[in-house]
Short mmCIF file of C-alpha atoms (C1' of nucleotides) in Angstrom, two decimals:
data_model
loop_
_atom_site.label_atom_id
_atom_site.label_comp_id
_atom_site.label_asym_id
_atom_site.label_seq_id
_atom_site.Cartn_x
_atom_site.Cartn_y
_atom_site.Cartn_z
CA MET Z 281 126.27 79.65 108.11
CA MET Z 282 129.81 79.59 110.39
CA GLY Z 283 129.77 82.36 113.22
CA ARG Z 284 128.70 85.26 110.85
CA MET Z 285 127.41 87.63 113.36
CA SER Z 286 128.96 85.99 116.70
CA ALA Z 287 132.80 86.13 116.43
CA THR Z 288 132.57 87.05 120.11
CA SER Z 289 132.98 83.71 122.00
CA THR Z 290 129.78 81.67 122.35
CA PRO Z 291 128.92 81.05 126.01
CA ARG Z 292 129.39 77.25 126.86
CA PRO Z 293 126.47 75.65 127.85
CA GLY Z 294 126.40 74.90 131.80
CA ARG Z 295 129.82 76.29 132.21
CA GLY Z 296 130.27 79.75 134.15
CA ARG Z 297 127.30 81.59 135.06
CA PRO Z 298 124.47 81.60 132.73
CA ALA Z 299 125.07 84.77 130.72
CA ARG Z 300 122.01 86.88 130.98
CA LEU Z 301 123.41 88.90 128.12
CA ASP Z 302 124.24 87.82 124.49
CA PRO Z 303 123.92 89.69 121.32
CA GLU Z 304 121.08 87.64 120.00
CA ARG Z 305 118.73 88.14 122.63
CA THR Z 306 120.06 91.48 123.18
CA VAL Z 307 118.58 92.27 119.57
CA THR Z 308 115.41 90.55 120.44
CA VAL Z 309 114.75 92.57 123.32
CA ALA Z 310 115.43 95.63 121.98
CA LEU Z 311 113.35 95.31 118.85
CA ASP Z 312 110.43 94.05 121.47
CA LEU Z 313 111.14 97.40 123.34
CA LEU Z 314 111.30 99.34 120.32
CA ASP Z 315 107.82 98.28 119.56
CA GLU Z 316 106.78 99.26 122.84
CA VAL Z 317 108.32 102.86 123.24
CA GLY Z 318 109.52 103.76 119.75
CA LEU Z 319 112.95 104.42 118.95
CA ASP Z 320 112.98 108.14 120.48
CA ALA Z 321 112.72 106.53 124.16
CA LEU Z 322 114.87 103.28 123.27
CA THR Z 323 117.71 104.27 125.39
CA MET Z 324 120.29 101.90 126.62
CA ARG Z 325 119.09 102.34 130.23
CA ARG Z 326 115.73 101.10 129.72
CA LEU Z 327 116.78 98.41 127.45
CA ALA Z 328 119.19 97.21 130.31
CA GLU Z 329 116.58 97.36 132.85
CA ALA Z 330 114.18 95.18 129.96
CA MET Z 331 117.32 92.54 130.33
CA GLY Z 332 117.68 92.76 134.02
CA VAL Z 333 121.18 94.05 133.62
CA ARG Z 334 123.01 97.40 134.09
CA ALA Z 335 123.45 99.70 131.27
CA GLY Z 336 127.02 99.41 130.80
CA ALA Z 337 126.82 95.80 130.79
CA LEU Z 338 125.70 96.21 127.07
CA TYR Z 339 128.91 97.55 125.91
CA ARG Z 340 130.39 94.17 126.25
CA TYR Z 341 128.81 93.26 122.96
CA PHE Z 342 127.67 96.50 121.41
CA ALA Z 343 130.51 99.02 121.25
CA THR Z 344 127.81 101.83 120.89
CA LYS Z 345 124.48 102.37 120.59
CA HIS Z 346 124.66 102.82 116.72
CA ASP Z 347 126.09 99.11 116.37
CA LEU Z 348 123.31 97.81 118.43
CA LEU Z 349 120.93 99.73 116.08
CA THR Z 350 122.72 98.14 113.12
CA ALA Z 351 122.08 94.59 114.33
CA MET Z 352 118.45 95.79 114.76
CA ALA Z 353 118.07 96.60 111.49
CA GLU Z 354 119.93 93.65 110.20
CA ARG Z 355 117.57 91.41 111.95
CA ILE Z 356 114.64 93.23 110.71
CA LEU Z 357 115.64 92.41 106.95
CA ALA Z 358 116.81 88.86 107.96
CA GLU Z 359 113.74 87.86 109.55
CA HIS Z 360 111.26 89.59 107.12
CA ALA Z 361 112.63 90.38 103.88
CA LEU Z 362 115.19 87.65 103.50
CA PRO Z 363 113.02 84.80 103.18
CA ALA Z 364 111.40 86.26 100.32
CA ALA Z 365 114.51 86.87 98.44
CA GLU Z 366 115.46 83.17 99.03
CA SER Z 367 112.06 81.71 98.01
CA MET Z 368 112.78 83.73 95.15
CA ALA Z 369 116.07 82.20 94.12
CA SER Z 370 114.95 78.53 94.60
CA ALA Z 371 112.17 79.49 92.28
CA THR Z 372 114.54 80.98 89.39
CA SER Z 373 116.72 77.80 89.75
CA ALA Z 374 113.52 75.68 89.28
CA THR Z 375 112.26 77.82 86.48
CA SER Z 376 115.36 77.70 84.26
CA ALA Z 377 115.83 74.42 84.81
CA ASP Z 378 112.24 73.32 83.91
CA SER Z 379 110.81 76.49 82.41
CA ALA Z 380 108.10 75.00 80.02
CA SER Z 381 106.39 72.94 82.69
CA VAL Z 382 105.85 75.92 84.72
CA PRO Z 383 104.39 78.53 82.64
CA GLU Z 384 103.48 80.72 85.90
CA GLY Z 385 105.72 79.65 88.71
CA PRO Z 386 105.34 80.33 92.25
CA ALA Z 387 107.71 83.47 91.36
CA GLY Z 388 106.50 84.64 88.28
CA GLU Z 389 108.08 86.88 85.58
CA TRP Z 390 110.71 89.30 86.87
CA ASP Z 391 108.43 92.29 87.43
CA GLU Z 392 106.28 90.27 89.48
CA ARG Z 393 109.53 89.17 91.45
CA ALA Z 394 110.88 92.68 91.64
CA ALA Z 395 107.61 94.13 93.04
CA ALA Z 396 107.49 91.05 95.75
CA LEU Z 397 110.79 91.84 96.72
CA ALA Z 398 109.77 95.62 97.14
CA TYR Z 399 106.86 94.45 98.81
CA ALA Z 400 108.89 92.24 100.91
CA LEU Z 401 111.32 95.19 101.96
CA ARG Z 402 108.47 97.50 102.86
CA GLY Z 403 106.72 94.82 105.20
CA ALA Z 404 110.15 94.46 106.88
CA LEU Z 405 110.38 98.26 107.84
CA LEU Z 406 106.82 98.30 108.62
CA ALA Z 407 106.76 95.13 111.03
CA HIS Z 408 108.64 97.07 113.84
CA ARG Z 409 107.61 100.77 115.00
CA ASP Z 410 109.79 103.29 113.37
CA GLY Z 411 111.65 100.46 111.67
CA ALA Z 412 112.38 102.67 108.46
CA ARG Z 413 114.19 105.10 110.65
CA VAL Z 414 116.16 102.35 112.04
CA TYR Z 415 117.02 100.87 109.07
CA ALA Z 416 117.64 104.59 107.36
CA GLY Z 417 120.06 105.37 110.19
CA THR Z 418 122.57 102.41 109.71
CA HIS Z 419 124.44 100.51 107.30
CA SER Z 420 124.23 96.87 107.75
CA PHE Z 421 126.51 94.60 105.68
CA GLY Z 422 125.11 91.22 107.38
CA PRO Z 423 123.69 88.08 105.62
CA GLY Z 424 119.97 89.68 105.57
CA THR Z 425 120.76 92.85 103.87
CA LEU Z 426 123.56 91.35 101.76
CA GLY Z 427 121.25 88.47 101.10
CA PHE Z 428 118.09 90.73 100.06
CA ALA Z 429 120.22 93.21 97.98
CA ASP Z 430 121.58 90.14 95.71
CA ALA Z 431 118.36 88.99 95.08
CA LEU Z 432 117.15 92.20 93.96
CA VAL Z 433 119.97 93.35 91.89
CA GLY Z 434 119.91 89.74 90.41
CA VAL Z 435 115.85 90.27 89.55
CA VAL Z 436 116.66 93.46 87.55
CA ARG Z 437 120.05 91.91 85.88
CA GLU Z 438 117.48 89.17 84.81
CA ALA Z 439 115.18 91.78 83.34
CA GLY Z 440 118.11 92.26 80.79
CA LEU Z 441 119.83 95.59 82.07
CA ASP Z 442 123.48 95.44 82.03
CA ASP Z 443 125.08 95.62 85.58
CA PRO Z 444 125.30 99.54 85.65
CA ASP Z 445 121.77 99.96 85.24
CA ALA Z 446 120.85 97.01 87.37
CA ALA Z 447 122.55 98.14 90.23
CA ARG Z 448 120.94 101.51 89.53
CA GLY Z 449 117.53 99.95 88.96
CA ALA Z 450 117.81 97.99 92.16
CA LEU Z 451 119.12 101.44 94.29
CA ALA Z 452 116.17 103.35 92.76
CA ILE Z 453 113.62 100.43 94.25
CA VAL Z 454 114.86 100.54 97.68
CA HIS Z 455 115.47 104.29 97.67
CA PHE Z 456 111.76 104.84 96.52
CA THR Z 457 110.57 102.38 99.23
CA LEU Z 458 112.76 103.86 101.79
CA GLY Z 459 111.29 107.17 101.22
CA HIS Z 460 107.89 105.89 100.99
CA THR Z 461 107.97 103.93 104.40
CA LEU Z 462 109.74 106.50 106.56
CA GLU Z 463 106.91 108.80 105.43
CA GLU Z 464 104.29 106.23 106.29
CA GLN Z 465 105.43 105.46 109.66
CA ALA Z 466 106.13 109.11 110.39
CA ALA Z 467 102.37 109.62 109.24
CA ARG Z 468 101.03 107.24 111.45
CA GLY Z 469 103.27 106.58 114.33
CA GLY Z 470 103.00 110.59 115.32
CA ALA Z 471 102.56 111.68 118.80
CA PRO Z 472 99.46 110.42 119.67
CA ASP Z 473 98.28 113.55 120.72
CA ALA Z 474 99.56 115.64 117.94
CA ARG Z 475 97.27 116.34 114.92
CA THR Z 476 97.24 113.77 112.27
CA SER Z 477 98.79 114.71 108.97
CA PRO Z 478 95.85 114.83 106.98
CA GLU Z 479 93.98 117.21 109.39
CA ARG Z 480 97.05 119.73 109.18
CA LEU Z 481 97.25 119.23 105.58
CA ARG Z 482 93.49 119.93 105.19
CA ALA Z 483 93.99 123.02 107.62
CA ALA Z 484 96.82 124.33 105.84
CA VAL Z 485 95.76 124.05 102.21
CA GLY Z 486 91.88 123.70 102.76
CA SER Z 487 90.77 127.27 101.73
CA ASP Z 488 93.84 128.75 100.09
CA ASP Z 489 93.80 129.93 96.54
CA ARG Z 490 97.82 129.64 96.55
CA HIS Z 491 97.94 126.12 96.17
CA PRO Z 492 95.03 125.00 93.49
CA HIS Z 493 97.18 121.62 92.58
CA LEU Z 494 97.17 120.57 96.16
CA ARG Z 495 93.62 121.45 96.88
CA ALA Z 496 92.91 119.23 93.81
CA VAL Z 497 94.42 116.27 95.16
CA LEU Z 498 93.67 117.15 98.68
CA PRO Z 499 91.13 114.00 98.85
CA THR Z 500 93.85 111.33 97.89
CA LEU Z 501 96.81 112.95 100.20
CA ALA Z 502 94.11 113.17 103.01
CA ALA Z 503 92.91 109.64 102.16
CA ALA Z 504 96.38 107.99 103.57
CA ASP Z 505 96.08 105.19 101.70
CA PHE Z 506 99.83 104.51 101.52
CA GLU Z 507 99.55 101.02 100.05
CA ALA Z 508 98.05 102.46 97.31
CA HIS Z 509 100.72 104.91 97.09
CA PHE Z 510 103.31 102.59 97.37
CA ALA Z 511 101.67 100.05 94.63
CA PHE Z 512 101.66 103.19 92.21
CA GLY Z 513 104.57 104.59 92.57
CA LEU Z 514 106.39 100.99 92.42
CA ARG Z 515 104.55 100.67 89.19
CA LEU Z 516 106.06 103.52 87.76
CA VAL Z 517 109.70 102.44 88.41
CA LEU Z 518 108.91 98.93 87.17
CA ASP Z 519 107.37 100.38 84.01
CA GLY Z 520 110.66 102.62 83.50
CA LEU Z 521 112.28 99.33 83.92
CA ARG Z 522 110.37 97.71 81.23
CA THR Z 523 110.96 100.94 79.13
CA HIS Z 524 114.51 100.97 79.41
CA ARG Z 525 114.70 97.23 78.60
CA ARG Z 526 113.27 97.59 75.04
CA ARG Z 527 115.64 100.35 74.19
CA LEU Z 528 118.58 97.84 74.54
CA MET W 1 103.10 137.47 102.79
CA MET W 2 101.10 138.66 105.66
CA GLY W 3 102.74 137.34 108.66
CA ARG W 4 102.97 133.69 108.19
CA MET W 5 105.64 132.27 110.26
CA SER W 6 105.78 135.29 112.57
CA ALA W 7 102.45 135.48 114.31
CA THR W 8 104.81 135.84 117.36
CA SER W 9 105.06 139.82 117.94
CA THR W 10 107.44 141.45 115.53
CA PRO W 11 110.11 143.43 117.56
CA ARG W 12 109.30 146.88 117.18
CA PRO W 13 112.76 148.72 115.89
CA GLY W 14 113.92 150.80 118.53
CA ARG W 15 111.96 150.04 121.59
CA GLY W 16 112.83 148.28 124.36
CA ARG W 17 115.90 145.76 124.42
CA PRO W 18 117.27 144.79 121.06
CA ALA W 19 116.30 141.28 120.93
CA ARG W 20 119.20 139.26 120.43
CA LEU W 21 116.66 136.18 119.66
CA ASP W 22 113.99 135.90 116.94
CA PRO W 23 112.60 133.00 114.82
CA GLU W 24 114.51 134.13 111.70
CA ARG W 25 117.92 134.49 112.79
CA THR W 26 117.64 131.69 115.44
CA VAL W 27 116.86 129.37 112.05
CA THR W 28 119.75 130.88 110.04
CA VAL W 29 122.22 130.54 112.64
CA ALA W 30 120.84 126.70 113.37
CA LEU W 31 121.40 125.92 109.84
CA ASP W 32 125.01 127.42 110.08
CA LEU W 33 125.57 125.14 113.21
CA LEU W 34 124.23 122.38 111.33
CA ASP W 35 127.09 122.69 108.62
CA GLU W 36 129.57 122.88 111.36
CA VAL W 37 129.12 120.05 113.53
CA GLY W 38 126.04 117.87 112.05
CA LEU W 39 122.63 117.04 113.27
CA ASP W 40 123.88 114.65 116.13
CA ALA W 41 125.85 117.55 117.75
CA LEU W 42 123.30 120.28 117.36
CA THR W 43 122.08 120.77 120.62
CA MET W 44 119.92 123.51 122.16
CA ARG W 45 122.94 124.52 124.55
CA ARG W 46 125.40 124.60 121.46
CA LEU W 47 122.96 126.80 119.14
CA ALA W 48 121.92 129.06 122.55
CA GLU W 49 126.03 129.90 122.67
CA ALA W 50 126.01 130.48 119.09
CA MET W 51 123.42 133.26 119.68
CA GLY W 52 125.10 134.65 122.72
CA VAL W 53 122.19 133.43 125.16
CA ARG W 54 121.13 130.65 127.76
CA ALA W 55 119.40 127.47 126.30
CA GLY W 56 116.07 128.23 128.18
CA ALA W 57 115.51 131.59 126.46
CA LEU W 58 115.26 129.32 122.80
CA TYR W 59 112.02 128.30 124.20
CA ARG W 60 110.18 131.52 123.83
CA TYR W 61 110.42 131.46 120.14
CA PHE W 62 110.34 127.14 119.76
CA ALA W 63 108.17 125.27 122.00
CA THR W 64 110.31 121.98 121.39
CA LYS W 65 113.51 121.19 119.50
CA HIS W 66 111.23 119.39 117.00
CA ASP W 67 109.65 122.61 116.37
CA LEU W 68 113.12 124.34 115.47
CA LEU W 69 113.82 121.55 113.57
CA THR W 70 110.56 121.98 111.34
CA ALA W 71 111.32 125.73 110.65
CA MET W 72 114.76 124.71 109.54
CA ALA W 73 113.43 121.94 107.00
CA GLU W 74 110.97 124.51 105.98
CA ARG W 75 113.74 127.18 105.15
CA ILE W 76 115.78 124.70 103.42
CA LEU W 77 112.72 124.22 100.86
CA ALA W 78 111.96 127.83 100.67
CA GLU W 79 115.22 128.95 100.04
CA HIS W 80 116.66 126.16 97.84
CA ALA W 81 113.48 124.17 96.41
CA LEU W 82 110.88 127.06 96.21
CA PRO W 83 112.66 129.35 93.60
CA ALA W 84 112.72 126.49 91.09
CA ALA W 85 108.93 125.72 91.62
CA GLU W 86 108.21 129.52 91.31
CA SER W 87 110.46 130.04 88.12
CA MET W 88 108.50 126.93 86.66
CA ALA W 89 104.92 128.47 87.39
CA SER W 90 105.73 131.86 85.83
CA ALA W 91 107.32 129.82 82.84
CA THR W 92 103.93 127.82 82.69
CA SER W 93 101.80 130.75 82.28
CA ALA W 94 103.73 132.48 79.89
CA THR W 95 103.83 129.15 77.90
CA SER W 96 99.98 128.65 77.82
CA ALA W 97 99.52 132.12 77.02
CA ASP W 98 101.87 132.04 74.14
CA SER W 99 102.65 128.63 73.46
CA ALA W 100 103.39 128.93 69.71
CA SER W 101 106.00 131.43 69.80
CA VAL W 102 108.32 129.72 72.37
CA PRO W 103 108.76 126.36 71.12
CA GLU W 104 110.95 125.40 73.69
CA GLY W 105 110.14 127.72 76.59
CA PRO W 106 112.98 128.30 79.47
CA ALA W 107 110.96 125.63 81.46
CA GLY W 108 110.35 123.01 78.91
CA GLU W 109 107.99 120.20 78.66
CA TRP W 110 106.22 118.57 81.55
CA ASP W 111 108.97 115.76 82.04
CA GLU W 112 111.81 118.45 81.95
CA ARG W 113 110.09 120.23 84.39
CA ALA W 114 109.55 117.63 86.71
CA ALA W 115 113.05 116.43 86.61
CA ALA W 116 113.98 120.22 87.25
CA LEU W 117 111.87 120.09 90.12
CA ALA W 118 113.34 116.77 91.51
CA TYR W 119 116.71 117.84 91.17
CA ALA W 120 115.88 121.39 92.72
CA LEU W 121 114.44 119.14 95.88
CA ARG W 122 117.77 117.00 95.90
CA GLY W 123 119.95 120.37 95.70
CA ALA W 124 117.94 121.97 98.46
CA LEU W 125 118.38 118.55 101.02
CA LEU W 126 122.22 118.45 99.89
CA ALA W 127 122.65 122.07 100.60
CA HIS W 128 122.88 121.57 104.18
CA ARG W 129 125.11 118.96 105.94
CA ASP W 130 122.34 116.22 106.86
CA GLY W 131 119.77 118.22 105.36
CA ALA W 132 117.76 115.02 104.23
CA ARG W 133 117.63 113.76 107.57
CA VAL W 134 116.26 117.08 109.17
CA TYR W 135 113.63 116.90 106.24
CA ALA W 136 112.68 113.24 107.03
CA GLY W 137 112.35 114.16 110.57
CA THR W 138 110.10 116.97 110.15
CA HIS W 139 106.48 117.73 108.30
CA SER W 140 106.65 121.48 107.65
CA PHE W 141 103.41 122.98 106.30
CA GLY W 142 105.40 126.64 105.51
CA PRO W 143 105.11 128.12 102.30
CA GLY W 144 108.31 126.85 100.77
CA THR W 145 107.39 122.97 101.34
CA LEU W 146 103.59 123.74 99.99
CA GLY W 147 104.68 125.74 97.34
CA PHE W 148 107.24 123.39 95.95
CA ALA W 149 104.45 120.45 96.83
CA ASP W 150 101.76 122.49 94.50
CA ALA W 151 104.52 122.83 91.67
CA LEU W 152 105.21 119.20 91.54
CA VAL W 153 101.91 118.04 91.35
CA GLY W 154 100.71 120.76 88.96
CA VAL W 155 103.65 119.27 86.53
CA VAL W 156 102.38 115.89 86.73
CA ARG W 157 98.65 117.01 86.59
CA GLU W 158 100.06 118.74 83.45
CA ALA W 159 101.33 115.55 81.97
CA GLY W 160 97.58 114.34 81.72
CA LEU W 161 97.30 112.21 84.55
CA ASP W 162 93.98 112.55 86.82
CA ASP W 163 94.18 113.96 90.20
CA PRO W 164 94.35 110.75 92.17
CA ASP W 165 97.42 109.33 90.07
CA ALA W 166 99.13 112.78 89.98
CA ALA W 167 99.11 112.87 93.78
CA ARG W 168 100.92 109.52 93.86
CA GLY W 169 103.07 110.55 90.85
CA ALA W 170 104.24 113.27 92.55
CA LEU W 171 104.63 111.36 96.02
CA ALA W 172 106.78 108.65 94.06
CA ILE W 173 109.35 111.45 92.78
CA VAL W 174 109.64 112.99 96.29
CA HIS W 175 109.86 109.73 98.33
CA PHE W 176 112.67 108.42 95.77
CA THR W 177 114.41 111.71 95.91
CA LEU W 178 114.36 111.62 99.71
CA GLY W 179 115.41 108.00 100.19
CA HIS W 180 118.11 108.70 97.76
CA THR W 181 119.70 112.08 99.48
CA LEU W 182 119.29 110.05 102.51
CA GLU W 183 121.64 107.26 101.61
CA GLU W 184 123.80 110.09 99.71
CA GLN W 185 124.71 111.71 102.69
CA ALA W 186 124.98 108.88 105.04
CA ALA W 187 127.64 107.65 102.53
CA ARG W 188 129.25 110.84 102.51
CA GLY W 189 129.13 112.79 105.76
CA GLY W 190 129.66 109.57 107.75
CA ALA W 191 132.05 109.71 110.52
CA PRO W 192 135.34 110.78 109.13
CA ASP W 193 137.32 107.94 111.19
CA ALA W 194 135.27 105.12 110.12
CA ARG W 195 135.64 102.95 106.97
CA THR W 196 133.98 104.36 103.88
CA SER W 197 131.00 102.76 102.51
CA PRO W 198 132.22 101.50 99.41
CA GLU W 199 135.47 100.05 101.05
CA ARG W 200 133.27 98.13 103.46
CA LEU W 201 131.33 96.93 100.77
CA ARG W 202 133.95 95.82 98.61
CA ALA W 203 135.25 93.88 101.97
CA ALA W 204 131.56 92.32 102.91
CA VAL W 205 130.97 91.38 99.13
CA GLY W 206 134.62 91.15 97.59
CA SER W 207 135.38 87.51 97.38
CA ASP W 208 132.20 85.60 98.52
CA ASP W 209 130.73 83.13 96.28
CA ARG W 210 126.86 83.90 98.07
CA HIS W 211 126.29 87.16 96.46
CA PRO W 212 127.20 87.11 92.73
CA HIS W 213 124.80 89.78 91.70
CA LEU W 214 126.17 92.05 94.07
CA ARG W 215 129.85 91.15 93.12
CA ALA W 216 128.73 91.52 89.41
CA VAL W 217 127.76 95.07 90.10
CA LEU W 218 130.28 96.21 93.04
CA PRO W 219 132.14 98.61 90.59
CA THR W 220 128.87 100.81 89.89
CA LEU W 221 127.96 100.50 93.70
CA ALA W 222 131.57 101.32 94.79
CA ALA W 223 132.04 104.42 92.28
CA ALA W 224 129.29 106.01 94.66
CA ASP W 225 128.47 108.02 91.58
CA PHE W 226 125.14 109.53 93.26
CA GLU W 227 124.54 111.86 90.80
CA ALA W 228 124.39 109.23 88.13
CA HIS W 229 122.28 106.87 90.31
CA PHE W 230 119.77 109.79 91.03
CA ALA W 231 119.32 110.44 87.11
CA PHE W 232 119.07 106.78 86.37
CA GLY W 233 116.19 106.20 89.10
CA LEU W 234 114.38 109.65 88.18
CA ARG W 235 114.52 108.48 84.75
CA LEU W 236 112.58 105.25 85.62
CA VAL W 237 110.11 107.21 87.41
CA LEU W 238 109.62 109.91 84.73
CA ASP W 239 109.16 106.82 82.15
CA GLY W 240 106.91 105.52 84.22
CA LEU W 241 104.76 108.35 84.07
CA ARG W 242 104.98 108.82 80.08
CA THR W 243 103.94 105.06 80.04
CA HIS W 244 101.09 105.60 82.31
CA ARG W 245 99.71 108.95 80.51
CA ARG W 246 99.95 106.73 77.11
CA ARG W 247 97.17 104.48 78.80
CA LEU W 248 94.37 107.22 79.05
"C1'" DA Y 117 134.23 86.34 132.17
"C1'" DC Y 118 130.65 88.83 133.00
"C1'" DC Y 119 128.22 92.45 135.59
"C1'" DT Y 120 128.05 96.13 139.18
"C1'" DG Y 121 128.51 101.27 141.19
"C1'" DA Y 122 129.81 104.82 140.07
"C1'" DA Y 123 130.92 108.37 137.99
"C1'" DC Y 124 131.83 111.66 133.72
"C1'" DA Y 125 130.20 114.90 130.59
"C1'" DC Y 126 126.49 115.84 128.69
"C1'" DC Y 127 121.02 116.16 126.92
"C1'" DG Y 128 115.73 118.62 126.77
"C1'" DT Y 129 112.91 121.61 129.08
"C1'" DT Y 130 110.83 124.24 132.75
"C1'" DC Y 131 110.30 128.14 135.58
"C1'" DA Y 132 110.66 131.50 139.39
"C1'" DA Y 133 113.29 135.43 139.48
"C1'" DG Y 134 115.61 139.52 137.65
"C1'" DT Y 135 115.65 143.69 134.53
"C1'" DA M 165 108.93 141.39 127.24
"C1'" DC M 166 112.69 139.09 127.44
"C1'" DC M 167 116.62 136.67 129.44
"C1'" DT M 168 118.91 134.29 133.45
"C1'" DG M 169 119.92 130.91 136.88
"C1'" DA M 170 119.18 126.90 138.64
"C1'" DA M 171 116.95 122.84 138.63
"C1'" DC M 172 114.75 118.18 137.11
"C1'" DA M 173 114.87 114.07 134.85
"C1'" DC M 174 117.23 111.87 132.29
"C1'" DC M 175 121.46 110.57 128.29
"C1'" DG M 176 125.74 107.49 126.06
"C1'" DT M 177 129.76 105.79 127.83
"C1'" DT M 178 133.59 104.35 130.35
"C1'" DC M 179 135.72 101.66 133.82
"C1'" DA M 180 137.83 100.14 138.41
"C1'" DA M 181 136.51 97.07 141.36
"C1'" DG M 182 133.80 92.67 142.75
"C1'" DT M 183 132.52 87.64 141.89
#
DNA sequence: ACCTGAACACCGTTCAAGT
DNA sequence: ACCTGAACACCGTTCAAGT
């Protein structure tokens, strides 16, 4: 609530030059540019141009490009994943205070809520071009990231796991989601001229007796239905958590 | 076996200049350099220097830096993950031909073998500095990558899943392993001067009432026992596969 | 306080020319 | 056939100087 991200003096309205640059707007423009040109072409110079400023000026608010990328990752989580986490929290307290009258509240059981959070994270990473790569390359400790993580750990704890297992269960969900979205965006956003992934897989494994298993599942892999892949993998992890819970 | 990676004319021994450059050696030196300086400092010019050649010469065998990185990823899989996959395959045929006399063969049940393959993949990605990032940024279709994938899909099919589910089960294992190792290497190999991840987590969540769940699991997260995290997450996925199998 | 101009020390990639 | 030399079009980052 109070000056979390912007310890740097807030520009007083009307005093001095109207700053063309501030951290919030810089991140906003950077995310727009990311969607336009992709991570590999997102340079400090291009971003400066998009902000009507020279490249050196960006270093007043971000010490390095990596710091800017971290702020972008934080914004992505805060905008797309944190809302789901927060609606979850309010639904939780409502349910615990009034559990009988709301048989299937808006948030549902722990496993439904864990799934909703995983989907929210996937949605956040897919919301911007190369979002997963930006997220994987940085380590934000901002309110969006921490708020989401707290909610996810909370849901797993609620499932009945002890603290170490809850931490590891949440990590498993995050790591699977990260790996999945990384591959999903790599398969989609590839160079527009390059052959698409399914095509290349077909060519590599199509008529070759050395990989009989890959050949058998080729139709599924070539279909590239990433949502179905995600749903299945997530179900495996959540079923695993259920199994673990019963062993208590 | 026959000219798989090297369609480029093999240098005839003794004829002409002894080529200082060839794809195999280039990849070998590149992986050594990767371990020394890390992915961000692995440049074509540095690599050229390490090979006693000028940067432009590298482009005779690799059209782009990305192609070189793809060859590096393929080598990593071929060297560290494929052997496990192949020993698995031979154990399988031995078991199926002689299943009674080898009650617990060297390869074991499908879930033990799936776990062994997942650990082999993790080991491969951890075998080189930034190995997970190299792997995540490329898409190899070489014999190492395909051979490993084939073995993994084979094990999951053997568990009794139908083809679409087997493909998705294998993907889940790979994606979880990728996400996990990415985070593991990011947490370890961070800038040597920067504060380490656990420290920063402690600082961010240590005495703050807004993230009670994170605070509760902080000891586990700060311990950074990545092997335990991996073991737990993998068990969740494999338990999920077992559950799924029973539903047939 | 905020930004420019200009520089420093690099990049990936291309390609005529040498041997 | 294989590699050099030199260039092209960029990078991230720094910092004195301007306003």
